[in-house]
mmCIF file of C-alpha atoms in Angstrom:
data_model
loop_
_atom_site.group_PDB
_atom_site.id
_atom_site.type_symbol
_atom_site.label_atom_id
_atom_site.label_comp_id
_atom_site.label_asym_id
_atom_site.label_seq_id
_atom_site.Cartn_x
_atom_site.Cartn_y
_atom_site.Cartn_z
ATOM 1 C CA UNK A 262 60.161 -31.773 28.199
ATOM 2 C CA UNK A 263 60.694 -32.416 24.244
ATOM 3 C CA UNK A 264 57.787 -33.462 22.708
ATOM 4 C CA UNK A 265 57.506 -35.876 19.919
ATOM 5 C CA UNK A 266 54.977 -36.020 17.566
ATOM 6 C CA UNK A 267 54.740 -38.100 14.276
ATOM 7 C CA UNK A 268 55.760 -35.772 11.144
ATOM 8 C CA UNK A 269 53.543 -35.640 8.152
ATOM 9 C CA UNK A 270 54.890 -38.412 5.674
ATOM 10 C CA UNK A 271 55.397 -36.460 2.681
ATOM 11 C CA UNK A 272 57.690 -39.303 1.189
ATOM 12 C CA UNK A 273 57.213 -40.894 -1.829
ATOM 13 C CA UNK A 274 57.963 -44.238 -0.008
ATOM 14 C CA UNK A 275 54.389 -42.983 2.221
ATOM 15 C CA UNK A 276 53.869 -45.002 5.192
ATOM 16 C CA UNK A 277 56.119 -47.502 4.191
ATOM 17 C CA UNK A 278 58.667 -45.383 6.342
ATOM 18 C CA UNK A 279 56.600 -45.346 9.486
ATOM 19 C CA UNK A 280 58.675 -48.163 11.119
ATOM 20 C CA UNK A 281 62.357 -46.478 9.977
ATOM 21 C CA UNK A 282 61.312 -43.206 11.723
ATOM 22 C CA UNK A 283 59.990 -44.549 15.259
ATOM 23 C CA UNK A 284 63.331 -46.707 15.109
ATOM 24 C CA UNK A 285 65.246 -43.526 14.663
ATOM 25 C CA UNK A 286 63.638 -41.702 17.654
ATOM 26 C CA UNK A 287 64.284 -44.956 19.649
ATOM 27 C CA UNK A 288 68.094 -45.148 19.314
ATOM 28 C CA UNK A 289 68.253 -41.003 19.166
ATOM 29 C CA UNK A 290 66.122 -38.834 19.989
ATOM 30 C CA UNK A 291 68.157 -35.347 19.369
ATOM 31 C CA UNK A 292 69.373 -37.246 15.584
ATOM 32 C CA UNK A 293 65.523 -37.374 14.844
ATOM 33 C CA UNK A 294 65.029 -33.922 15.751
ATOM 34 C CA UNK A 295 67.728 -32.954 13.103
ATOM 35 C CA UNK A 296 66.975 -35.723 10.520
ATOM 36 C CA UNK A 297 63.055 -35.273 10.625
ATOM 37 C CA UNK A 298 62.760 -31.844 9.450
ATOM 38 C CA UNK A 299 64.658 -32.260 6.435
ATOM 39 C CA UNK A 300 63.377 -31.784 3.747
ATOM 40 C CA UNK A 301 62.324 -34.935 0.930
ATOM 41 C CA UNK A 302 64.170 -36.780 0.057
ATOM 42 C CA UNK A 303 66.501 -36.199 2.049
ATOM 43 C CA UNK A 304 64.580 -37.003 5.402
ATOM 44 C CA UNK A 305 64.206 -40.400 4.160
ATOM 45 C CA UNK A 306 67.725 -41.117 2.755
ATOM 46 C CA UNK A 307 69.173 -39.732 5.610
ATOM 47 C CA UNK A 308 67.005 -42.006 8.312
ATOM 48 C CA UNK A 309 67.619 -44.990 6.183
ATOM 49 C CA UNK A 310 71.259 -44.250 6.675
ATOM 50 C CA UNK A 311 71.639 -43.481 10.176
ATOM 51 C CA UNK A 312 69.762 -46.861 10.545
ATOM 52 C CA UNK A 313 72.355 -48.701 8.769
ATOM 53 C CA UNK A 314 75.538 -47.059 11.042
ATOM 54 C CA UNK A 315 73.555 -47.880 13.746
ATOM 55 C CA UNK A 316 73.748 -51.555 12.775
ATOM 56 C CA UNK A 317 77.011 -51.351 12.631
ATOM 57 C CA UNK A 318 77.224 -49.139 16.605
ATOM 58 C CA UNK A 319 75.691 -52.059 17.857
ATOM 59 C CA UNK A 320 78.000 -54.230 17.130
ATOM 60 C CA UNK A 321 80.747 -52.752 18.280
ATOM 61 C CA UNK A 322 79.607 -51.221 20.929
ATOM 62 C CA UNK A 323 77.809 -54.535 22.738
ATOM 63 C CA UNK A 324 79.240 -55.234 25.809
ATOM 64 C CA UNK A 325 78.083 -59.030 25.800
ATOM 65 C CA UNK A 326 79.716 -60.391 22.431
ATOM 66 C CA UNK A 327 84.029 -60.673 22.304
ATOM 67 C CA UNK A 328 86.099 -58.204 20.460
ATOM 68 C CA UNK A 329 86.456 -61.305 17.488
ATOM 69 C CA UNK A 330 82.870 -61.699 17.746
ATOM 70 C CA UNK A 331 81.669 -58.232 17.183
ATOM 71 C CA UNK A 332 85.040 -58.311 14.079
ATOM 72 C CA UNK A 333 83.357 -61.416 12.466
ATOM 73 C CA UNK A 334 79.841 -59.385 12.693
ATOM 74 C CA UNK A 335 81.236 -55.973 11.635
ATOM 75 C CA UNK A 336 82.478 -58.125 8.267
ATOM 76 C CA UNK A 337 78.982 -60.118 7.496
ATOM 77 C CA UNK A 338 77.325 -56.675 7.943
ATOM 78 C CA UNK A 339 80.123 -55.517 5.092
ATOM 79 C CA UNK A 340 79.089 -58.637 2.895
ATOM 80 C CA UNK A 341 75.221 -57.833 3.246
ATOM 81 C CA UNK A 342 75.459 -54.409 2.077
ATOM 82 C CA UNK A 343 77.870 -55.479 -0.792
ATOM 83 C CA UNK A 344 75.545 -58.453 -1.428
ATOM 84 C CA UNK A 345 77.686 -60.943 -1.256
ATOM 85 C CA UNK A 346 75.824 -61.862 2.273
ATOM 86 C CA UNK A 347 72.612 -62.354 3.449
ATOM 87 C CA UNK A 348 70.798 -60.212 5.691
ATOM 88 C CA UNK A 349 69.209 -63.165 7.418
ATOM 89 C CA UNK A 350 72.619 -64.236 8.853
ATOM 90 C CA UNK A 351 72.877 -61.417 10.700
ATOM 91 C CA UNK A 352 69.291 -61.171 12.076
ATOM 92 C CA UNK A 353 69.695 -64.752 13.215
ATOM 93 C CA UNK A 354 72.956 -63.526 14.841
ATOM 94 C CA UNK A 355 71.312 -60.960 17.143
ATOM 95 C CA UNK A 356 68.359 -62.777 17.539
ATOM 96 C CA UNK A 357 69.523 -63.877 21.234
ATOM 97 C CA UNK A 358 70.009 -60.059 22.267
ATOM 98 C CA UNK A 359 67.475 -58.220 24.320
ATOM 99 C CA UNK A 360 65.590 -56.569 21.665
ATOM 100 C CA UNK A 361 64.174 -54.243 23.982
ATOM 101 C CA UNK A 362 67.340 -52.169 23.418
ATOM 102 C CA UNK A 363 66.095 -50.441 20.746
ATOM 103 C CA UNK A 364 69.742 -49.939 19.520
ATOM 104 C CA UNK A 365 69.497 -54.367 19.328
ATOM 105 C CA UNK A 366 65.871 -54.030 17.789
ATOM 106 C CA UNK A 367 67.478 -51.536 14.698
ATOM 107 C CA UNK A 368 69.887 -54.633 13.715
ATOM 108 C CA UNK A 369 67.296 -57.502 14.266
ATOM 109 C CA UNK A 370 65.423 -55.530 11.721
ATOM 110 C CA UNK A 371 67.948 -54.638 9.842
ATOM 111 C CA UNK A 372 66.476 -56.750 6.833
ATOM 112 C CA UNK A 373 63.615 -53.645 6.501
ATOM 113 C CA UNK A 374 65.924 -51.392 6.801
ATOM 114 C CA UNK A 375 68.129 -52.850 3.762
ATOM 115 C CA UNK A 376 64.414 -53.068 1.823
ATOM 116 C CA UNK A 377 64.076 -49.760 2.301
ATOM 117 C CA UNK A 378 67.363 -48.800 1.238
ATOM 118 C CA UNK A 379 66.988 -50.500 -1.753
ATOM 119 C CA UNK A 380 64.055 -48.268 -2.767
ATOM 120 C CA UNK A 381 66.264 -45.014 -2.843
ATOM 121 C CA UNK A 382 67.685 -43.704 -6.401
ATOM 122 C CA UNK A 383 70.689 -45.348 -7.258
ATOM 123 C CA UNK A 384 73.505 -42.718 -6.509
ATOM 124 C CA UNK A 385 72.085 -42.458 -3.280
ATOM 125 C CA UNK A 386 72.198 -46.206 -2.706
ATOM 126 C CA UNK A 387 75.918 -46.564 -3.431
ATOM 127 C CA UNK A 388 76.835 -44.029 -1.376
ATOM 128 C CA UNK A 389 75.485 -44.740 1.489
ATOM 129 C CA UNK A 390 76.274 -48.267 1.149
ATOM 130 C CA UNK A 391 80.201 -47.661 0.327
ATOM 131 C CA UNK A 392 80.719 -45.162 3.042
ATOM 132 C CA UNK A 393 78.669 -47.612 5.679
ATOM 133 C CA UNK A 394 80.799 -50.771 4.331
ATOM 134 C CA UNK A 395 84.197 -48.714 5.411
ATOM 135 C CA UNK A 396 82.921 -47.613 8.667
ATOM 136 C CA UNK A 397 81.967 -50.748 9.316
ATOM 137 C CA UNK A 398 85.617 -52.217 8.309
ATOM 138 C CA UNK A 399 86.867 -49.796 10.174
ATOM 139 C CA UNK A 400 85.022 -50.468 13.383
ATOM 140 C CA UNK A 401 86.463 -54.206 13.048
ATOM 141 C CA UNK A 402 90.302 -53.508 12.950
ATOM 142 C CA UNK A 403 89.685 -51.210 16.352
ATOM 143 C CA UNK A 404 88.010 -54.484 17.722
ATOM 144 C CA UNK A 405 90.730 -56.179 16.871
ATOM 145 C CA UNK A 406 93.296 -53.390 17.499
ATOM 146 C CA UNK A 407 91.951 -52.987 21.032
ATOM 147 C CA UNK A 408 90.475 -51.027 23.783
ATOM 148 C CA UNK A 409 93.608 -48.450 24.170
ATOM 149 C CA UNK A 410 94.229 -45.716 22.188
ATOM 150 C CA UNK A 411 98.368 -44.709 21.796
ATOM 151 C CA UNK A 412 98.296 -41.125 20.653
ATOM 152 C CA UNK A 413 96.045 -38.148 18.871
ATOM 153 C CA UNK A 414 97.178 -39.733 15.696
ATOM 154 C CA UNK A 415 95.371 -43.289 16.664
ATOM 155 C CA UNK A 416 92.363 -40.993 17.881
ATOM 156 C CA UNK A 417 92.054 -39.658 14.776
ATOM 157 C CA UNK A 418 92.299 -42.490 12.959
ATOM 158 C CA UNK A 419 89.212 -44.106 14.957
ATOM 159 C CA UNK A 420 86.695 -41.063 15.158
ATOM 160 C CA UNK A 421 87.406 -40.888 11.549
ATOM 161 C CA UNK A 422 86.451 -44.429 11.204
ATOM 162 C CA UNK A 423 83.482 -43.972 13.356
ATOM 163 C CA UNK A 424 82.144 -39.933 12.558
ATOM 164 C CA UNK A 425 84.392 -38.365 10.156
ATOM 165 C CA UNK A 426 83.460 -40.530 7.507
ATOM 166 C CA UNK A 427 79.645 -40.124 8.193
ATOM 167 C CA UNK A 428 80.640 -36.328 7.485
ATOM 168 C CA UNK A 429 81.676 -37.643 4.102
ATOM 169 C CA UNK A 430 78.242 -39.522 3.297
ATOM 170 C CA UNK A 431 76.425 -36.581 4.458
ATOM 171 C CA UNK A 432 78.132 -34.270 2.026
ATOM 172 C CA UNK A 433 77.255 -36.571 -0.586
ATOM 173 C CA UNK A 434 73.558 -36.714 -0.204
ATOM 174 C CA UNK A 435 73.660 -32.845 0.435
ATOM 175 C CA UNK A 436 75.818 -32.262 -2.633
ATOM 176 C CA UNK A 437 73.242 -34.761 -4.699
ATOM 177 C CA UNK A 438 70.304 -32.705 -3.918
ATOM 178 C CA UNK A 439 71.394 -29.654 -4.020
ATOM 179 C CA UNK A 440 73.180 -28.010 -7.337
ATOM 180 C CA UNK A 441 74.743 -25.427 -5.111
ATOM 181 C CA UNK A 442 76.103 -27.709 -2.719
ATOM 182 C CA UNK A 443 76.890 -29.282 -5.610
ATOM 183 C CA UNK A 444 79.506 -26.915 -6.815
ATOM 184 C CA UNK A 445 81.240 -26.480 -3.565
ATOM 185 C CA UNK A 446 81.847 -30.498 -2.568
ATOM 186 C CA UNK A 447 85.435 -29.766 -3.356
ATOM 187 C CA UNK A 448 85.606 -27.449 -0.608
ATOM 188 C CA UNK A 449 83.010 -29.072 2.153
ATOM 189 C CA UNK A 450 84.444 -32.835 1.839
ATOM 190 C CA UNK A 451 87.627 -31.713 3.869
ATOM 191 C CA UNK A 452 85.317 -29.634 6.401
ATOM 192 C CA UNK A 453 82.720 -32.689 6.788
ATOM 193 C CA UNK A 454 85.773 -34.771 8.441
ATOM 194 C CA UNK A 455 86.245 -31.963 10.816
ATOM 195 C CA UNK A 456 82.764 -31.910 11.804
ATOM 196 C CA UNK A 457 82.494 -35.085 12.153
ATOM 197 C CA UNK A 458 85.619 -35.439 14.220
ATOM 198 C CA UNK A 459 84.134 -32.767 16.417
ATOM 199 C CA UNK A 460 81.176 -34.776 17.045
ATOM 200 C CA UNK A 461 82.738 -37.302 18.192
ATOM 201 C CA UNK A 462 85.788 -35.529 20.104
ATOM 202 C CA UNK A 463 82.821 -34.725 22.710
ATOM 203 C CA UNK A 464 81.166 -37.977 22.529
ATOM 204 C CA UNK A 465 84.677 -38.964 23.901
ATOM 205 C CA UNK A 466 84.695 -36.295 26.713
ATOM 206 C CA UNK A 467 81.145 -37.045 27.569
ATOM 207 C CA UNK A 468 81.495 -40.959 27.441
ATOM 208 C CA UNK A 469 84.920 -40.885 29.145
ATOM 209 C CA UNK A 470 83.023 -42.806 32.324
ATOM 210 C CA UNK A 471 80.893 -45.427 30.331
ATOM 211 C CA UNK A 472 83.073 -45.948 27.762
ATOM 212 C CA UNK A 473 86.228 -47.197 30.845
ATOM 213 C CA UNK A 474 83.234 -48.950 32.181
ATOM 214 C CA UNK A 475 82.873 -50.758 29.390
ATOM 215 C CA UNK A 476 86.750 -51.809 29.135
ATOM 216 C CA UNK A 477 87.563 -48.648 26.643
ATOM 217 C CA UNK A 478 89.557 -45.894 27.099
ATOM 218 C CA UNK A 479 89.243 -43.196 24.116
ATOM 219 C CA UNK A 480 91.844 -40.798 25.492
ATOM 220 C CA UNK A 481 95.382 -40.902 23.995
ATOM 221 C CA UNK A 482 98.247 -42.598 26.728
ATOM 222 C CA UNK A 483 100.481 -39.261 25.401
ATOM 223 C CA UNK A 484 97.799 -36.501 27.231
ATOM 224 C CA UNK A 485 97.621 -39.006 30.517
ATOM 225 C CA UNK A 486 101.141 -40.139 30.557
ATOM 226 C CA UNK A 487 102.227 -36.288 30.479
ATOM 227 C CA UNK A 488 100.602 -35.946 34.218
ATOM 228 C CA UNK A 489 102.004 -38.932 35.545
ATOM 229 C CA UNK A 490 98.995 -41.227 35.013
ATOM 230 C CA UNK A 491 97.944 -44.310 33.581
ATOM 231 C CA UNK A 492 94.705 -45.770 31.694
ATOM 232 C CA UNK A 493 93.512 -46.842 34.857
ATOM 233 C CA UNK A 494 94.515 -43.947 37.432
ATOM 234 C CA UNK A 495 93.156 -41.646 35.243
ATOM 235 C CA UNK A 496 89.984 -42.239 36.480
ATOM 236 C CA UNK A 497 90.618 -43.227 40.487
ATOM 237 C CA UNK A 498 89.086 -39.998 42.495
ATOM 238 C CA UNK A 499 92.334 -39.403 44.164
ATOM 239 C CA UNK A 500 93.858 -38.443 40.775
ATOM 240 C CA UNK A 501 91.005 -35.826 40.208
ATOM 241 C CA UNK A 502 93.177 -32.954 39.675
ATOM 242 C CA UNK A 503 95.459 -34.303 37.537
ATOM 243 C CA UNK A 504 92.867 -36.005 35.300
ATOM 244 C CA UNK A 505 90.875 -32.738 34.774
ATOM 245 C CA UNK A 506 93.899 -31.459 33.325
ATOM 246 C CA UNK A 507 93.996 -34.073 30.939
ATOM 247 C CA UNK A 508 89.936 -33.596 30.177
ATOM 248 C CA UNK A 509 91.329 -30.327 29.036
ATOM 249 C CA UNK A 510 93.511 -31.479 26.810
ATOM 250 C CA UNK A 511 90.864 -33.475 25.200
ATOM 251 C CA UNK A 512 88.261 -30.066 24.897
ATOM 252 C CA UNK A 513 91.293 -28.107 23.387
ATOM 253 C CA UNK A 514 91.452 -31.044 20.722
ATOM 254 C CA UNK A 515 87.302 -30.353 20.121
ATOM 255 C CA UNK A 516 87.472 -26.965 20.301
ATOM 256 C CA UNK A 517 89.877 -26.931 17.310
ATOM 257 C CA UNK A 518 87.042 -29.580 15.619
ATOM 258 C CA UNK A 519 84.136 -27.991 16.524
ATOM 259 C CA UNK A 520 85.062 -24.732 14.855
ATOM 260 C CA UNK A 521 86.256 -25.919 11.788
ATOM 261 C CA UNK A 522 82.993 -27.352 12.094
ATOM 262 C CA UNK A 523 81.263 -24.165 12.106
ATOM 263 C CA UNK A 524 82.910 -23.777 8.805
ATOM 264 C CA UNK A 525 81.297 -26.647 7.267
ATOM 265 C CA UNK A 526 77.856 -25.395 8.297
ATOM 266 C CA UNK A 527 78.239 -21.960 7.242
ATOM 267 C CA UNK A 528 79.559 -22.839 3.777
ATOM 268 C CA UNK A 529 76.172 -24.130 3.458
ATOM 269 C CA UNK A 530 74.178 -21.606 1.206
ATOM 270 C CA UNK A 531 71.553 -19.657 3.588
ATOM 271 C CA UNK A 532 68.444 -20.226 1.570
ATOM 272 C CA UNK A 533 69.082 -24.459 1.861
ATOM 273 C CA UNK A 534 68.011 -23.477 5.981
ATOM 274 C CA UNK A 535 66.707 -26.978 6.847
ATOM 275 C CA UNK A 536 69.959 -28.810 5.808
ATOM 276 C CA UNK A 537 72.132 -25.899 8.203
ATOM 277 C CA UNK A 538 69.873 -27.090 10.827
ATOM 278 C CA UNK A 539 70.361 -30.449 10.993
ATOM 279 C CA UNK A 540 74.004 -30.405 10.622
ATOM 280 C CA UNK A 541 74.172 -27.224 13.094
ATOM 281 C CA UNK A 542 71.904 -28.552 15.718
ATOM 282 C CA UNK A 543 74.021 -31.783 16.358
ATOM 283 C CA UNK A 544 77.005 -29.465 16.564
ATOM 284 C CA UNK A 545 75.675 -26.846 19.200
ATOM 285 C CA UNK A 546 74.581 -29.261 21.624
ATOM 286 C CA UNK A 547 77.900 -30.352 20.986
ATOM 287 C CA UNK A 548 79.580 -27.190 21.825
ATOM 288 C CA UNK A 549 77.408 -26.684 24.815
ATOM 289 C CA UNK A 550 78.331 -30.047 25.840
ATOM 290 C CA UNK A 551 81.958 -29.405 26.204
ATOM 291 C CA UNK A 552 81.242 -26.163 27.988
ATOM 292 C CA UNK A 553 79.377 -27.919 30.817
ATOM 293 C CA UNK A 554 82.085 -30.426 30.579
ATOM 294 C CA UNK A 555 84.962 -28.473 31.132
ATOM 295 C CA UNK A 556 86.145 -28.017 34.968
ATOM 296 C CA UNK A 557 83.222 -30.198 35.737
ATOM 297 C CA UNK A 558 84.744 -34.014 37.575
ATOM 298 C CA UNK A 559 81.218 -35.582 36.677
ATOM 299 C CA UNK A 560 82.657 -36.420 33.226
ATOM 300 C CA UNK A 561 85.206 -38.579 34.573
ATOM 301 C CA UNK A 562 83.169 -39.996 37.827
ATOM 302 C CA UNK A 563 80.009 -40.242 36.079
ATOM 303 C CA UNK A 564 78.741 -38.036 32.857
ATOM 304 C CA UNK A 565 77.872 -34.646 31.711
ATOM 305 C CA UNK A 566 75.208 -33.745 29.634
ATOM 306 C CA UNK A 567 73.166 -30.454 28.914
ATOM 307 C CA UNK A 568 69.284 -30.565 29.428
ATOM 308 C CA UNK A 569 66.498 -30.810 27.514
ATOM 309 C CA UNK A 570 65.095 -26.872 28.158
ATOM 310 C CA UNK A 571 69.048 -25.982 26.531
ATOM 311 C CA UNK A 572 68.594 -28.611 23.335
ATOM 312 C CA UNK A 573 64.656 -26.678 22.900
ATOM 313 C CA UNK A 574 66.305 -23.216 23.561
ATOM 314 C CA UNK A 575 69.128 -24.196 20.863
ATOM 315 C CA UNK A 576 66.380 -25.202 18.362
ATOM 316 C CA UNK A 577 64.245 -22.403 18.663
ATOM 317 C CA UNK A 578 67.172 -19.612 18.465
ATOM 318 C CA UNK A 579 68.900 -21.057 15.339
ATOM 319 C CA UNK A 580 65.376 -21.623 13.722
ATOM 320 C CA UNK A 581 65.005 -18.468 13.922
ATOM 321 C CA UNK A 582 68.154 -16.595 13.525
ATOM 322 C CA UNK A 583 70.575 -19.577 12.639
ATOM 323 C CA UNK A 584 70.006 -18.513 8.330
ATOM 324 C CA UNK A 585 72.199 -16.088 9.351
ATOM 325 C CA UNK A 586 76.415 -16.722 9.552
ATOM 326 C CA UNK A 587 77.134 -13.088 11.279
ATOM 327 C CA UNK A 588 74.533 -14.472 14.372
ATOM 328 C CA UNK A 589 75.651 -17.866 14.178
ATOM 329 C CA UNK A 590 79.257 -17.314 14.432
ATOM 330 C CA UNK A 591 78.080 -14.955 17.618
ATOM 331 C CA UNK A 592 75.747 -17.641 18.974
ATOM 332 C CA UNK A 593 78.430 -20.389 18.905
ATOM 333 C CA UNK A 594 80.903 -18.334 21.037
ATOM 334 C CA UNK A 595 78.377 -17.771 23.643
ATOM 335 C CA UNK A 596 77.277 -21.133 23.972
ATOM 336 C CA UNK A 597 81.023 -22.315 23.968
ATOM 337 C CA UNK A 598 81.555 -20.077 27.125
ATOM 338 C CA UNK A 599 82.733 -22.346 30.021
ATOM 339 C CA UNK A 600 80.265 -23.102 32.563
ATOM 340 C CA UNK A 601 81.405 -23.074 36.579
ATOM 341 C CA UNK A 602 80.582 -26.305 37.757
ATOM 342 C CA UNK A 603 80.496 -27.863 41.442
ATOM 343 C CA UNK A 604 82.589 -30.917 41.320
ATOM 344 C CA UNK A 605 80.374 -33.931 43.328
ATOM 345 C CA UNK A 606 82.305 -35.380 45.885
ATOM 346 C CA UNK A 607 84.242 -38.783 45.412
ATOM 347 C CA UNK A 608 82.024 -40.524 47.858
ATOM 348 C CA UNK A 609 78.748 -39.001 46.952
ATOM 349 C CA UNK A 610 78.845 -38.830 43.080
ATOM 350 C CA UNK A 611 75.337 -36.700 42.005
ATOM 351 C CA UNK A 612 75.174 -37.480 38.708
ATOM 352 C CA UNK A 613 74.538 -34.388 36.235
ATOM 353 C CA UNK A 614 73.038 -36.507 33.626
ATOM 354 C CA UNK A 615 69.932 -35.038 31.884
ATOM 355 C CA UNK A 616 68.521 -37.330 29.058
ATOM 356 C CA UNK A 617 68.625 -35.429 25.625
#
């Protein structure tokens, strides 16, 4: 089992940051694993804006407010990061929600997390807070849009709304610490949409289950329709065969993603190892996700996910070896290697979920 143990502060903002990081490793444990080895300042700019999008994930993803609701929300949050807004509408908005959710808890405190942004140096501020104010607009026109998706070109056009511009933010802070980075923005912006959209490609195959549970369905009608299905059969255990095919369909899509991903990380200069991490730990259990996805039913009937011995295996080879591109390339084929899986039954559906 992971273990997690409070990191020595060694931010300038001290222990005034105590509170952003145990909200972090509430609402994701495997992001804090990447974010909280960073080096400063990054570790702190980069927790204070994962906080933020996480304001915004909750509300769209709350499956107790309306789709207009969670629109009208999505906008305020927009005006409070603009200041035009203040933060206090929004707390009092959530204030009803079960706030031991610690996804709810982030946005009922999302007035420290705002004071906290506000202590970061300035370029740092307006990044984070332009590229947060478009997801954020862009999560409300897909609540207003609605729950169906039409083709890969309206897929795209949400994960980038969602991920591919959080590749974009994270390029920025990279590029503003780092002078080499620096000098090759021009050629990582167009690779941090890619890895971003192949983050979120497998959140789609993995979330297939929860997210029709939830009233959305993430895969294009063009991959279901071609097998004869609909939004709704696609998911009945009689159509089993047929809807694996289309769950392949979707891990072609993220295999094309996830490797242009690997290009983003490895453009990364070798001696800046802490920043490859983070961005290549997120992606691994990524690519090891969609290999224990693929020919595996649970990710339509219930969920897939790898283990926690395969996220500490991941983190200890990479930390090791991962400075290297030659290994890493190697590394991220093997893991990417299909895995045979036993398909549960349609009656009895043993769930392969593993918390991560």
């Amino acid at each position: 089992m992971l273990q997690f143990s409070l990191p020595a502060f060694a931010s300038s903002k001290g222990s005034e940051m105590y509170d952003q990081y145990q909200m972090l490793r509430g609402v994701s444990r495997t992001f804090a694993l990447s974010i909280e080895q960073l080096p400063q300042p990054l570790r702190d700019a980069i927790t204070i804006a994962y906080l933020l999008l996480r304001v915004s994930d909750i509300l769209e993803d709350n499956e107790v407010m309306p789709a207009a609701r969670k629109a009208e929300l999505l906008r305020l949050w927009d005006c409070i990061l603009d200041e035009r807004a203040s933060v206090a509408l929004l707390v009092d908005a959530v204030a009803e929600l079960d706030g031991s959710d610690p996804e709810v808890y982030v946005a009922q405190c999302a007035h420290t997390v705002i004071e906290q942004l506000r202590g970061l140096p300035e370029p740092i501020q307006a990044s984070i807070v332009g590229y947060v104010r478009q997801t954020s607009l862009g999560m409300a026109r897909w609540q207003e849009q609605g729950p169906l998706v039409a083709d890969e070109a309206e897929l795209d056009d949400y994960m980038h709304q969602v991920a591919g511009i959080v590749g974009y933010l994270l390029t920025d802070i990279f590029a503003w610490y780092s002078p080499v980075i620096r000098e090759r923005k021009a050629e990582l912006m167009p690779l941090a949409r890619e890895y971003g959209l192949a983050l979120q490609t497998v959140n789609v195959v993995r979330g297939l289950r929860k997210d029709y549970e939830r009233g959305w369905v993430f895969v294009p009608r063009t991959f279901y329709n071609q097998v004869g299905l609909t939004h709704t059969t696609l998911f009945e255990p009689e159509h089993l065969p047929a809807a694996m095919r289309v769950v392949e369909m979707l891990a072609f899509k993220a295999e094309r993603h996830l490797a242009h991903g690997m290009t983003y990380i490895t453009a990364f200069p070798r001696h800046q190892h802490r920043i490859r991490l983070a961005c290549m730990w997120p992606l691994l259990f990524a690519v090891k996700t969609l290999a224990v996805s693929r020919n595996n039913s649970a990710v339509l009937l219930t969920e897939a996910k790898i283990g926690r011995a395969q996220v500490a295996q991941i983190m200890r080879d990479t930390r090791l070896l991962g400075w290297s591109n030659a290994w890493l390339k190697c590394y991220y084929r093997a893991l990417a290697l299909p895995v045979n899986s036993i398909a549960p039954s349609a009656s009895g559906l043993a769930s392969t979920k593993s918390t991560v």
